[in-house]
Structure formats: C-alpha cells, structure tokens
mmCIF file of C-alpha atoms in Angstrom:
data_model
loop_
_atom_site.group_PDB
_atom_site.id
_atom_site.type_symbol
_atom_site.label_atom_id
_atom_site.label_comp_id
_atom_site.label_asym_id
_atom_site.label_seq_id
_atom_site.Cartn_x
_atom_site.Cartn_y
_atom_site.Cartn_z
ATOM 1 C CA MET T 169 0.088 -0.080 -0.284
ATOM 2 C CA VAL T 170 1.451 3.528 -0.807
ATOM 3 C CA ARG T 171 -0.379 7.105 -0.349
ATOM 4 C CA ALA T 172 -1.288 8.478 -3.752
ATOM 5 C CA ALA T 173 -3.700 11.576 -4.576
ATOM 6 C CA ILE T 174 -6.855 10.128 -6.462
ATOM 7 C CA LEU T 175 -9.853 11.718 -8.439
ATOM 8 C CA PRO T 176 -13.214 10.110 -7.661
ATOM 9 C CA ALA T 177 -14.299 11.838 -10.914
ATOM 10 C CA VAL T 178 -14.106 15.282 -13.198
ATOM 11 C CA GLY T 179 -14.657 18.067 -10.547
ATOM 12 C CA SER T 180 -14.370 16.179 -7.411
ATOM 13 C CA PRO T 181 -12.085 17.173 -5.145
ATOM 14 C CA LEU T 182 -8.901 14.936 -4.564
ATOM 15 C CA GLU T 183 -8.740 12.877 -1.973
ATOM 16 C CA ILE T 184 -5.532 11.133 -0.325
ATOM 17 C CA ALA T 185 -5.445 8.323 0.643
ATOM 18 C CA ASP T 186 -3.514 4.320 0.937
ATOM 19 C CA ILE T 187 -3.866 2.257 -2.951
ATOM 20 C CA ASP T 188 -2.902 -0.954 -3.426
ATOM 21 C CA LEU T 189 -0.063 -1.308 -6.235
ATOM 22 C CA PRO T 190 1.006 -4.673 -7.881
ATOM 23 C CA GLU T 191 4.183 -5.360 -7.864
ATOM 24 C CA PRO T 192 5.597 -4.755 -12.279
ATOM 25 C CA GLY T 193 4.701 -7.131 -14.604
ATOM 26 C CA PRO T 194 5.995 -7.836 -18.431
ATOM 27 C CA GLY T 195 7.217 -4.635 -19.132
ATOM 28 C CA GLN T 196 6.864 -2.662 -16.543
ATOM 29 C CA VAL T 197 8.881 -0.923 -13.931
ATOM 30 C CA ARG T 198 8.106 0.303 -10.728
ATOM 31 C CA VAL T 199 9.115 3.511 -9.395
ATOM 32 C CA ARG T 200 9.234 5.158 -6.007
ATOM 33 C CA LEU T 201 9.208 8.817 -6.658
ATOM 34 C CA ALA T 202 11.358 11.704 -5.306
ATOM 35 C CA ALA T 203 9.430 14.412 -6.361
ATOM 36 C CA ALA T 204 6.409 15.147 -8.644
ATOM 37 C CA GLY T 205 5.735 18.971 -10.422
ATOM 38 C CA VAL T 206 2.539 20.481 -9.951
ATOM 39 C CA CYS T 207 1.333 21.300 -13.989
ATOM 40 C CA HIS T 208 -1.251 23.021 -15.649
ATOM 41 C CA SER T 209 -2.380 20.243 -17.226
ATOM 42 C CA ASP T 210 -3.484 18.457 -14.425
ATOM 43 C CA LEU T 211 -5.422 21.014 -12.999
ATOM 44 C CA SER T 212 -7.566 21.233 -16.069
ATOM 45 C CA LEU T 213 -7.941 17.463 -16.279
ATOM 46 C CA THR T 214 -9.893 17.882 -12.513
ATOM 47 C CA ASN T 215 -12.325 20.174 -14.123
ATOM 48 C CA GLY T 216 -12.668 18.274 -17.259
ATOM 49 C CA THR T 217 -10.625 20.497 -19.935
ATOM 50 C CA MET T 218 -9.038 17.390 -20.641
ATOM 51 C CA ARG T 219 -10.349 13.976 -20.221
ATOM 52 C CA VAL T 220 -9.199 10.601 -18.808
ATOM 53 C CA PRO T 221 -10.469 7.851 -17.154
ATOM 54 C CA VAL T 222 -11.944 8.175 -13.208
ATOM 55 C CA PRO T 223 -10.940 7.566 -10.579
ATOM 56 C CA ALA T 224 -7.557 7.893 -11.318
ATOM 57 C CA VAL T 225 -4.304 9.409 -9.874
ATOM 58 C CA LEU T 226 -2.899 11.894 -10.913
ATOM 59 C CA GLY T 227 0.930 13.848 -12.386
ATOM 60 C CA HIS T 228 2.920 13.312 -14.767
ATOM 61 C CA GLU T 229 5.647 15.225 -14.325
ATOM 62 C CA GLY T 230 8.141 13.328 -12.130
ATOM 63 C CA ALA T 231 10.962 11.438 -11.519
ATOM 64 C CA GLY T 232 12.564 8.517 -8.634
ATOM 65 C CA THR T 233 14.493 5.335 -8.566
ATOM 66 C CA VAL T 234 13.423 1.982 -9.901
ATOM 67 C CA VAL T 235 12.561 -0.135 -7.042
ATOM 68 C CA SER T 236 11.582 -3.452 -9.329
ATOM 69 C CA VAL T 237 11.212 -4.376 -12.418
ATOM 70 C CA GLY T 238 9.123 -6.912 -15.084
ATOM 71 C CA GLU T 239 10.229 -9.475 -17.263
ATOM 72 C CA GLY T 240 11.819 -7.937 -20.533
ATOM 73 C CA VAL T 241 12.700 -4.792 -19.193
ATOM 74 C CA THR T 242 16.679 -3.646 -19.482
ATOM 75 C CA HIS T 243 17.041 -1.005 -19.535
ATOM 76 C CA VAL T 244 16.737 0.565 -16.629
ATOM 77 C CA ALA T 245 17.719 -1.690 -13.337
ATOM 78 C CA PRO T 246 16.744 -1.583 -9.666
ATOM 79 C CA GLY T 247 18.467 1.103 -7.749
ATOM 80 C CA ASP T 248 18.441 3.656 -11.220
ATOM 81 C CA GLY T 249 17.520 7.270 -11.176
ATOM 82 C CA VAL T 250 14.668 7.817 -13.777
ATOM 83 C CA ILE T 251 12.132 10.256 -15.471
ATOM 84 C CA LEU T 252 8.955 9.539 -15.693
ATOM 85 C CA ASN T 253 7.809 10.138 -19.680
ATOM 86 C CA TRP T 254 3.765 10.307 -19.467
ATOM 87 C CA ALA T 255 3.544 11.053 -23.563
ATOM 88 C CA PRO T 256 5.540 7.823 -24.655
ATOM 89 C CA SER T 257 6.038 7.401 -28.754
ATOM 90 C CA CYS T 258 4.917 3.723 -29.474
ATOM 91 C CA GLY T 259 7.668 4.355 -32.870
ATOM 92 C CA SER T 260 4.552 2.897 -35.659
ATOM 93 C CA CYS T 261 1.739 5.503 -35.998
ATOM 94 C CA HIS T 262 1.239 7.642 -38.755
ATOM 95 C CA PRO T 263 3.012 10.864 -36.982
ATOM 96 C CA CYS T 264 6.084 8.511 -35.480
ATOM 97 C CA THR T 265 7.136 7.152 -38.766
ATOM 98 C CA LEU T 266 7.278 10.907 -39.987
ATOM 99 C CA GLY T 267 9.791 11.400 -36.581
ATOM 100 C CA GLU T 268 6.702 13.660 -34.923
ATOM 101 C CA VAL T 269 6.445 11.499 -31.391
ATOM 102 C CA TRP T 270 4.934 14.359 -29.720
ATOM 103 C CA LEU T 271 2.327 13.670 -31.736
ATOM 104 C CA CYS T 272 2.062 9.839 -31.188
ATOM 105 C CA ALA T 273 -1.678 8.568 -32.071
ATOM 106 C CA ASN T 274 -1.083 6.416 -29.352
ATOM 107 C CA ALA T 275 1.242 8.313 -26.651
ATOM 108 C CA LEU T 276 -2.258 7.933 -23.674
ATOM 109 C CA SER T 277 -3.244 4.704 -24.660
ATOM 110 C CA GLY T 278 -1.688 4.087 -21.263
ATOM 111 C CA ALA T 279 -4.473 6.072 -19.378
ATOM 112 C CA ALA T 280 -7.407 3.252 -20.195
ATOM 113 C CA ASN T 281 -6.075 1.145 -17.999
ATOM 114 C CA VAL T 282 -6.782 -0.176 -14.350
ATOM 115 C CA TYR T 283 -3.115 0.121 -12.686
ATOM 116 C CA ALA T 284 -3.795 -0.041 -9.271
ATOM 117 C CA ARG T 285 -6.717 -0.396 -6.223
ATOM 118 C CA THR T 286 -7.793 1.967 -3.522
ATOM 119 C CA ALA T 287 -8.333 -0.209 -0.103
ATOM 120 C CA ASP T 288 -11.844 -1.234 -1.068
ATOM 121 C CA GLY T 289 -11.244 -2.222 -4.150
ATOM 122 C CA THR T 290 -12.285 0.423 -6.772
ATOM 123 C CA ASP T 291 -10.206 0.218 -10.320
ATOM 124 C CA LEU T 292 -7.832 3.305 -10.217
ATOM 125 C CA HIS T 293 -6.499 4.795 -13.922
ATOM 126 C CA PRO T 294 -2.854 6.209 -14.418
ATOM 127 C CA GLY T 295 -3.697 9.452 -14.801
ATOM 128 C CA LEU T 296 -1.336 10.187 -17.806
ATOM 129 C CA ASN T 297 -0.062 7.295 -17.732
ATOM 130 C CA VAL T 298 2.353 7.340 -14.997
ATOM 131 C CA ALA T 299 0.506 8.616 -11.878
ATOM 132 C CA ALA T 300 3.208 11.101 -10.284
ATOM 133 C CA PHE T 301 0.915 12.205 -7.605
ATOM 134 C CA ALA T 302 1.787 9.048 -5.289
ATOM 135 C CA GLU T 303 4.838 7.703 -3.140
ATOM 136 C CA GLU T 304 5.560 4.746 -5.840
ATOM 137 C CA THR T 305 3.721 4.318 -8.974
ATOM 138 C CA VAL T 306 3.918 1.041 -12.202
ATOM 139 C CA VAL T 307 4.481 2.187 -15.767
ATOM 140 C CA ALA T 308 5.039 0.606 -18.557
ATOM 141 C CA ALA T 309 8.529 0.214 -19.166
ATOM 142 C CA ASN T 310 8.343 3.383 -22.182
ATOM 143 C CA CYS T 311 7.635 5.914 -19.735
ATOM 144 C CA ALA T 312 10.654 5.445 -17.647
ATOM 145 C CA ILE T 313 14.157 7.218 -19.055
ATOM 146 C CA PRO T 314 17.346 6.644 -17.592
ATOM 147 C CA ALA T 315 17.894 10.170 -15.453
ATOM 148 C CA PRO T 316 20.905 12.042 -16.563
ATOM 149 C CA GLU T 317 23.839 11.965 -13.844
ATOM 150 C CA GLY T 318 24.953 14.932 -12.279
ATOM 151 C CA ILE T 319 21.055 16.318 -12.046
ATOM 152 C CA PRO T 320 19.111 15.858 -8.233
ATOM 153 C CA LEU T 321 16.196 13.624 -9.133
ATOM 154 C CA THR T 322 14.178 16.173 -6.923
ATOM 155 C CA ASP T 323 15.198 18.923 -9.549
ATOM 156 C CA ALA T 324 15.391 16.489 -12.591
ATOM 157 C CA ALA T 325 11.803 15.861 -12.563
ATOM 158 C CA LEU T 326 10.580 19.161 -13.867
ATOM 159 C CA LEU T 327 12.081 17.523 -17.500
ATOM 160 C CA GLY T 328 9.372 15.483 -17.246
ATOM 161 C CA CYS T 329 7.400 18.408 -18.364
ATOM 162 C CA ALA T 330 7.531 21.683 -17.524
ATOM 163 C CA VAL T 331 11.601 22.385 -19.261
ATOM 164 C CA LEU T 332 10.776 19.697 -21.893
ATOM 165 C CA THR T 333 8.214 22.277 -23.375
ATOM 166 C CA GLY T 334 9.869 25.571 -22.696
ATOM 167 C CA TYR T 335 12.765 23.749 -24.382
ATOM 168 C CA GLY T 336 11.135 22.634 -27.186
ATOM 169 C CA ALA T 337 9.016 25.331 -28.019
ATOM 170 C CA ILE T 338 11.771 27.782 -28.710
ATOM 171 C CA HIS T 339 14.079 25.526 -30.152
ATOM 172 C CA HIS T 340 11.464 23.528 -31.546
ATOM 173 C CA SER T 341 8.478 25.080 -32.228
ATOM 174 C CA ALA T 342 9.452 28.974 -32.371
ATOM 175 C CA GLN T 343 12.912 28.040 -33.716
ATOM 176 C CA VAL T 344 14.006 31.258 -31.859
ATOM 177 C CA ARG T 345 17.395 32.475 -33.372
ATOM 178 C CA GLU T 346 20.368 34.346 -31.788
ATOM 179 C CA GLY T 347 19.451 37.771 -31.481
ATOM 180 C CA GLU T 348 15.523 37.872 -31.994
ATOM 181 C CA THR T 349 12.990 39.138 -29.736
ATOM 182 C CA VAL T 350 11.004 36.898 -27.716
ATOM 183 C CA ALA T 351 7.449 37.536 -25.840
ATOM 184 C CA VAL T 352 6.176 34.860 -22.822
ATOM 185 C CA TYR T 353 2.558 35.382 -21.843
ATOM 186 C CA GLY T 354 2.183 33.364 -18.646
ATOM 187 C CA VAL T 355 4.897 33.009 -16.082
ATOM 188 C CA GLY T 356 4.393 29.572 -14.268
ATOM 189 C CA GLY T 357 6.302 26.886 -14.215
ATOM 190 C CA VAL T 358 6.281 26.747 -18.439
ATOM 191 C CA GLY T 359 6.393 29.867 -18.512
ATOM 192 C CA LEU T 360 9.434 30.256 -16.251
ATOM 193 C CA ALA T 361 11.075 27.627 -18.432
ATOM 194 C CA THR T 362 10.179 29.341 -21.511
ATOM 195 C CA LEU T 363 12.221 32.152 -20.969
ATOM 196 C CA GLN T 364 15.011 30.147 -19.739
ATOM 197 C CA SER T 365 14.934 28.215 -23.029
ATOM 198 C CA ALA T 366 15.253 32.040 -25.113
ATOM 199 C CA ARG T 367 17.778 33.224 -23.148
ATOM 200 C CA ILE T 368 19.987 30.250 -24.296
ATOM 201 C CA ALA T 369 18.466 30.736 -27.914
ATOM 202 C CA GLY T 370 20.705 33.996 -27.875
ATOM 203 C CA ALA T 371 17.162 36.445 -27.251
ATOM 204 C CA SER T 372 18.178 39.799 -28.112
ATOM 205 C CA LYS T 373 15.206 41.211 -26.143
ATOM 206 C CA ILE T 374 12.744 39.132 -24.128
ATOM 207 C CA ILE T 375 9.627 40.109 -22.942
ATOM 208 C CA ALA T 376 7.702 38.238 -20.091
ATOM 209 C CA VAL T 377 3.523 39.282 -19.512
ATOM 210 C CA ASP T 378 1.514 38.302 -16.682
ATOM 211 C CA VAL T 379 -1.026 39.626 -14.878
ATOM 212 C CA SER T 380 0.382 39.120 -11.598
ATOM 213 C CA PRO T 381 2.906 42.411 -10.682
ATOM 214 C CA GLU T 382 4.728 39.749 -7.955
ATOM 215 C CA LYS T 383 5.796 37.875 -10.967
ATOM 216 C CA GLU T 384 8.310 40.199 -11.893
ATOM 217 C CA GLU T 385 11.474 38.793 -10.221
ATOM 218 C CA LEU T 386 10.700 35.788 -11.570
ATOM 219 C CA ALA T 387 10.428 36.562 -14.527
ATOM 220 C CA ARG T 388 13.799 38.209 -14.621
ATOM 221 C CA ALA T 389 15.178 35.856 -13.101
ATOM 222 C CA ALA T 390 14.846 33.634 -15.526
ATOM 223 C CA GLY T 391 16.192 35.460 -18.210
ATOM 224 C CA ALA T 392 12.848 38.803 -18.854
ATOM 225 C CA THR T 393 14.514 41.888 -20.186
ATOM 226 C CA GLU T 394 10.993 43.475 -19.818
ATOM 227 C CA TYR T 395 8.384 43.005 -17.898
ATOM 228 C CA VAL T 396 4.855 44.164 -18.547
ATOM 229 C CA ILE T 397 1.382 43.152 -16.789
ATOM 230 C CA ALA T 398 -1.134 42.067 -18.832
ATOM 231 C CA SER T 399 -3.880 44.532 -19.768
ATOM 232 C CA GLU T 400 -6.005 46.052 -22.825
ATOM 233 C CA THR T 401 -2.844 47.429 -24.510
ATOM 234 C CA THR T 402 -0.722 44.772 -24.367
ATOM 235 C CA ALA T 403 0.358 44.248 -27.636
ATOM 236 C CA LYS T 404 0.265 47.537 -28.087
ATOM 237 C CA ASP T 405 2.447 47.902 -25.150
ATOM 238 C CA ILE T 406 5.543 45.335 -26.771
ATOM 239 C CA ARG T 407 5.937 47.171 -30.437
ATOM 240 C CA LYS T 408 6.297 50.299 -28.493
ATOM 241 C CA LEU T 409 9.457 48.366 -26.321
ATOM 242 C CA THR T 410 10.551 47.056 -29.682
ATOM 243 C CA GLY T 411 10.526 49.862 -32.046
ATOM 244 C CA GLY T 412 6.732 49.720 -32.870
ATOM 245 C CA GLN T 413 7.179 46.684 -34.776
ATOM 246 C CA GLY T 414 6.346 43.843 -32.711
ATOM 247 C CA VAL T 415 8.273 40.944 -31.539
ATOM 248 C CA ASP T 416 9.747 37.878 -33.773
ATOM 249 C CA VAL T 417 8.184 35.339 -31.448
ATOM 250 C CA ALA T 418 5.407 35.114 -28.965
ATOM 251 C CA VAL T 419 4.794 31.740 -27.116
ATOM 252 C CA GLU T 420 1.807 31.921 -25.185
ATOM 253 C CA CYS T 421 1.850 28.978 -21.970
ATOM 254 C CA VAL T 422 -2.019 30.052 -21.026
ATOM 255 C CA GLY T 423 -4.347 28.911 -22.385
ATOM 256 C CA ARG T 424 -7.185 31.753 -23.304
ATOM 257 C CA ALA T 425 -8.514 32.749 -26.488
ATOM 258 C CA ILE T 426 -7.350 36.473 -25.623
ATOM 259 C CA THR T 427 -4.785 35.841 -24.705
ATOM 260 C CA ILE T 428 -3.457 33.254 -28.266
ATOM 261 C CA ARG T 429 -4.825 36.473 -29.587
ATOM 262 C CA THR T 430 -3.087 39.030 -27.981
ATOM 263 C CA ALA T 431 0.166 36.836 -28.310
ATOM 264 C CA TRP T 432 -0.516 36.613 -32.214
ATOM 265 C CA GLU T 433 -0.897 40.439 -32.319
ATOM 266 C CA SER T 434 2.336 41.567 -30.323
ATOM 267 C CA THR T 435 4.370 39.890 -32.780
ATOM 268 C CA ARG T 436 5.919 41.870 -36.217
ATOM 269 C CA ARG T 437 4.667 41.604 -39.507
ATOM 270 C CA GLY T 438 5.680 37.581 -40.623
ATOM 271 C CA GLY T 439 6.153 36.904 -36.709
ATOM 272 C CA ARG T 440 5.786 33.877 -35.418
ATOM 273 C CA THR T 441 2.761 32.480 -32.190
ATOM 274 C CA THR T 442 3.434 28.963 -30.111
ATOM 275 C CA VAL T 443 0.205 28.145 -28.056
ATOM 276 C CA VAL T 444 1.621 25.694 -25.449
ATOM 277 C CA GLY T 445 -1.139 26.670 -23.218
ATOM 278 C CA ILE T 446 -4.152 23.904 -23.287
ATOM 279 C CA GLY T 447 -7.242 25.884 -23.522
ATOM 280 C CA GLY T 448 -11.149 25.255 -23.796
ATOM 281 C CA LYS T 449 -13.241 24.161 -26.295
ATOM 282 C CA ASP T 450 -14.960 27.115 -25.048
ATOM 283 C CA GLN T 451 -12.601 29.795 -25.731
ATOM 284 C CA GLN T 452 -12.861 30.277 -29.691
ATOM 285 C CA VAL T 453 -9.810 32.532 -32.086
ATOM 286 C CA THR T 454 -11.053 34.798 -34.065
ATOM 287 C CA PHE T 455 -9.346 36.497 -37.564
ATOM 288 C CA ASN T 456 -10.886 38.134 -40.400
ATOM 289 C CA ALA T 457 -9.394 36.705 -43.436
ATOM 290 C CA LEU T 458 -7.830 39.854 -44.993
ATOM 291 C CA GLU T 459 -5.551 40.415 -41.246
ATOM 292 C CA LEU T 460 -4.844 37.122 -42.259
ATOM 293 C CA PHE T 461 -3.123 37.585 -45.659
ATOM 294 C CA HIS T 462 -2.016 41.275 -44.681
ATOM 295 C CA TRP T 463 0.022 40.101 -41.559
ATOM 296 C CA GLY T 464 1.809 36.930 -42.666
ATOM 297 C CA ARG T 465 2.109 35.628 -39.488
ATOM 298 C CA THR T 466 2.336 31.739 -38.172
ATOM 299 C CA LEU T 467 0.319 31.176 -35.639
ATOM 300 C CA ALA T 468 1.196 26.887 -34.645
ATOM 301 C CA GLY T 469 0.304 24.799 -31.813
ATOM 302 C CA CYS T 470 2.773 23.099 -29.856
ATOM 303 C CA VAL T 471 2.267 19.790 -28.702
ATOM 304 C CA TYR T 472 5.083 19.112 -25.510
ATOM 305 C CA GLY T 473 7.067 20.724 -26.827
ATOM 306 C CA ASN T 474 7.609 19.351 -30.267
ATOM 307 C CA SER T 475 10.121 17.100 -28.512
ATOM 308 C CA ASN T 476 11.711 13.900 -28.161
ATOM 309 C CA PRO T 477 12.493 12.691 -25.024
ATOM 310 C CA ALA T 478 15.509 10.546 -25.884
ATOM 311 C CA ALA T 479 17.045 13.354 -28.014
ATOM 312 C CA ASP T 480 16.304 16.683 -25.705
ATOM 313 C CA LEU T 481 17.235 15.484 -23.197
ATOM 314 C CA PRO T 482 20.649 15.058 -22.950
ATOM 315 C CA VAL T 483 21.195 17.990 -24.681
ATOM 316 C CA ILE T 484 19.432 19.889 -21.737
ATOM 317 C CA ALA T 485 20.696 17.732 -18.616
ATOM 318 C CA ASP T 486 24.225 19.231 -20.743
ATOM 319 C CA HIS T 487 22.373 22.996 -20.047
ATOM 320 C CA VAL T 488 21.135 21.888 -16.790
ATOM 321 C CA ARG T 489 25.310 21.135 -15.282
ATOM 322 C CA ALA T 490 26.838 24.336 -17.072
ATOM 323 C CA GLY T 491 24.947 26.441 -15.317
ATOM 324 C CA ARG T 492 22.718 27.354 -18.186
ATOM 325 C CA PHE T 493 19.726 26.585 -17.307
ATOM 326 C CA ASP T 494 18.470 26.866 -13.237
ATOM 327 C CA LEU T 495 15.797 24.113 -12.048
ATOM 328 C CA SER T 496 15.334 25.114 -9.255
ATOM 329 C CA ALA T 497 14.685 28.766 -10.100
ATOM 330 C CA LEU T 498 11.400 27.234 -11.332
ATOM 331 C CA VAL T 499 9.969 25.909 -8.510
ATOM 332 C CA THR T 500 8.575 28.219 -5.517
ATOM 333 C CA GLU T 501 7.031 26.456 -2.755
ATOM 334 C CA HIS T 502 7.511 22.423 -2.053
ATOM 335 C CA ILE T 503 4.672 20.522 -0.644
ATOM 336 C CA ALA T 504 3.713 17.311 0.722
ATOM 337 C CA LEU T 505 0.421 15.248 -1.134
ATOM 338 C CA ASP T 506 -2.049 17.295 0.965
ATOM 339 C CA GLY T 507 -0.772 20.505 -0.464
ATOM 340 C CA ILE T 508 -1.833 19.264 -4.136
ATOM 341 C CA PRO T 509 -5.390 20.999 -3.825
ATOM 342 C CA ALA T 510 -3.766 24.746 -2.301
ATOM 343 C CA ALA T 511 -0.816 24.438 -4.972
ATOM 344 C CA PHE T 512 -4.263 23.734 -7.537
ATOM 345 C CA ASP T 513 -5.735 27.020 -6.083
ATOM 346 C CA ASN T 514 -2.712 28.904 -6.396
ATOM 347 C CA MET T 515 -2.593 27.790 -10.086
ATOM 348 C CA THR T 516 -5.926 29.259 -10.866
ATOM 349 C CA ALA T 517 -5.272 32.687 -8.746
ATOM 350 C CA GLY T 518 -2.090 32.906 -11.350
ATOM 351 C CA LYS T 519 0.487 32.656 -8.367
ATOM 352 C CA GLY T 520 3.992 31.409 -8.103
ATOM 353 C CA GLY T 521 5.838 29.033 -10.136
ATOM 354 C CA ARG T 522 6.481 25.179 -9.856
ATOM 355 C CA ALA T 523 4.758 23.663 -7.018
ATOM 356 C CA LEU T 524 7.082 20.334 -6.107
ATOM 357 C CA VAL T 525 5.767 18.218 -4.182
ATOM 358 C CA VAL T 526 8.730 16.137 -2.567
ATOM 359 C CA PHE T 527 8.452 12.783 -0.785
#
C-alpha cells in the first residue's frame, strides 16, 4: 500500500488515501517517486478541460528511483534514477513514422488501463500514464527514461514536462534564432522554462507578460529583460518596446483565447506565435481573412514542446550541468501530497511558479 492523491470524478476534490499497487508485470517498472511537479494539465484534468478515465491518480511530471522491474525490461534496473515520460511514442503510428513523436496517436493509451486499486477494491487509472502523485507508481517501461547524471532527482522531475515543453517551444516550434525578440505570455512553471530557453537561444530582448506584478522578479531571474502587466494594451505595449514592430516570436503558455489573440497581435509582420497553453473548447479565437493575408504571421500549436525526450533530455541536461539552465528557479513552493489542492488554487489565482511535491 502506498499513499496517493486520487481524483474520484471530474469536478471532485482530490482524496489522499492508501492504494494497493501491484508488483510490475512484463514490460513494466515500479518507481519510488523523489518528486512530482504540479502542472496546469493536472488542474485541467480535474475540471474536465482534458479527459481521462476516472477514478485516477494524477501527476505526470516526476522522477524517482527504480524499485523493481518486470520481465523483459533491460534498459533500467533497481536502484537506477529515472524520469517519467507521460507521453511515450509507439514508434509505429503515422506521426511516429514521420518523426513527429510528440504527436504519437497511441501516447495516452495507457491512461485507460487499471494500474492499481483503492483499499476497498475500486479500480484506479494512471492519469496521464504515470500517476506521479503517489509515493510509488508502476509504469510501462517506455515511460521510464534513465535520469541524466549529475542532476538531483528532485530537480530532474521538472524535466518531464515543464522544461521539455518550454525548451521545445523555443527551440523546436518557434525555432528562435540568436538576436530575435521574444514575448512569453504566462509566468508559471512552463513560462519560466520558456524564458530560460529563450535566453539560451540568444534572444536579444525577452519580454515576460503576466497578470501578476509579483512575478516580475521570477521572470527577470529566468531571463526576462522586460516585464509587462497584462492589460487591454499589451500588444501595443510590446510594439513600443520593440521599435514599433512587435516581437519576432510570441509563446503563449496560458491557453485562453484572449491571450492567444494578443500574443499573435504582439508579433511583427511575418512573426511567429507558438501556443503551448491548453485551453477549453469554449475558448474560440477569431481572425478575419484580410488580416491573415496582410500580416503574414504564423500561428502554431505546440504539443509537449514538439520534443523527442530521448534526443532532447541529454541536451537540456548539458545546459543544466553547465549552469545555463537553473531547474530550481522554476520552483516557488515545496509541498507534500496533501498540499496539491492548495497548489491548484494558487495556479487558478495566477500565483507562483511550479509547486513541487517532494516525497
């Protein structure tokens, strides 16, 4: 039996309880969690913006130590540190054959499985595949990636979502070039990772945008050269900061129609907007045909940073070890399992960066 945070049903509060976690079967790995980040995607699962089978144990950004492995698992062994990969690629669907592993059609198929049970025998699903909001979890072998050397597992947990997403948004989706200007909308965990990644890419001006004045210090520490409080004049404010042109690249990390539209408007003619934030179906973004032609801007969705964890994690790890990327700077609160609901409330209120569950 291990302690876990259970989502009984969409719209219900999380329950902290003991669950019966079986030993790993063939092709599975049991992991003792060191830490798990509280991501906005977890909040989106609780309120129904994103759907997974319930009851479920949420949490998809985590790292820990292998406790045991099932038959056929050879790439990790007991005692190894691993990062949990919530969106493993199957390698055989159409997107995977094109090399677009972040769009794998089967990435979330494991969320429908029953992976554990409550004390009274109720079936539990593993949230976004990995069920990281628990002291221990059992995952498919391809969800366990060997952790890079020299990085504490509590910090490495952030690599599993926030950092891969932010780094990929800059380097893969937007493909920021040295000397370009960048605006980042939303200074949460992913936004902070995006700011650091823009700095690593050599952006000449990095403008952070958020509704909260209290986040300015966080944003500047992550690499922001300018800080703008979101308002009805945000796009105009950003054009003023860029000689009247607008930024080359805007990255939206909020998932709201008005923020996506504003991010697009804040780019120069021919600029690029990457949407990382996950919005609901009710968030409709509208454009007229003439402005699309006239401005020549690009608007692109970005899933998991358009990243390939196997290829990107070693590169990011090099940046971390060299001191170019500060993982600890993303974290504004260390909590226990029972602190997750309050972390959700802070997220909804736009407070802080990443909350990290430490076991």
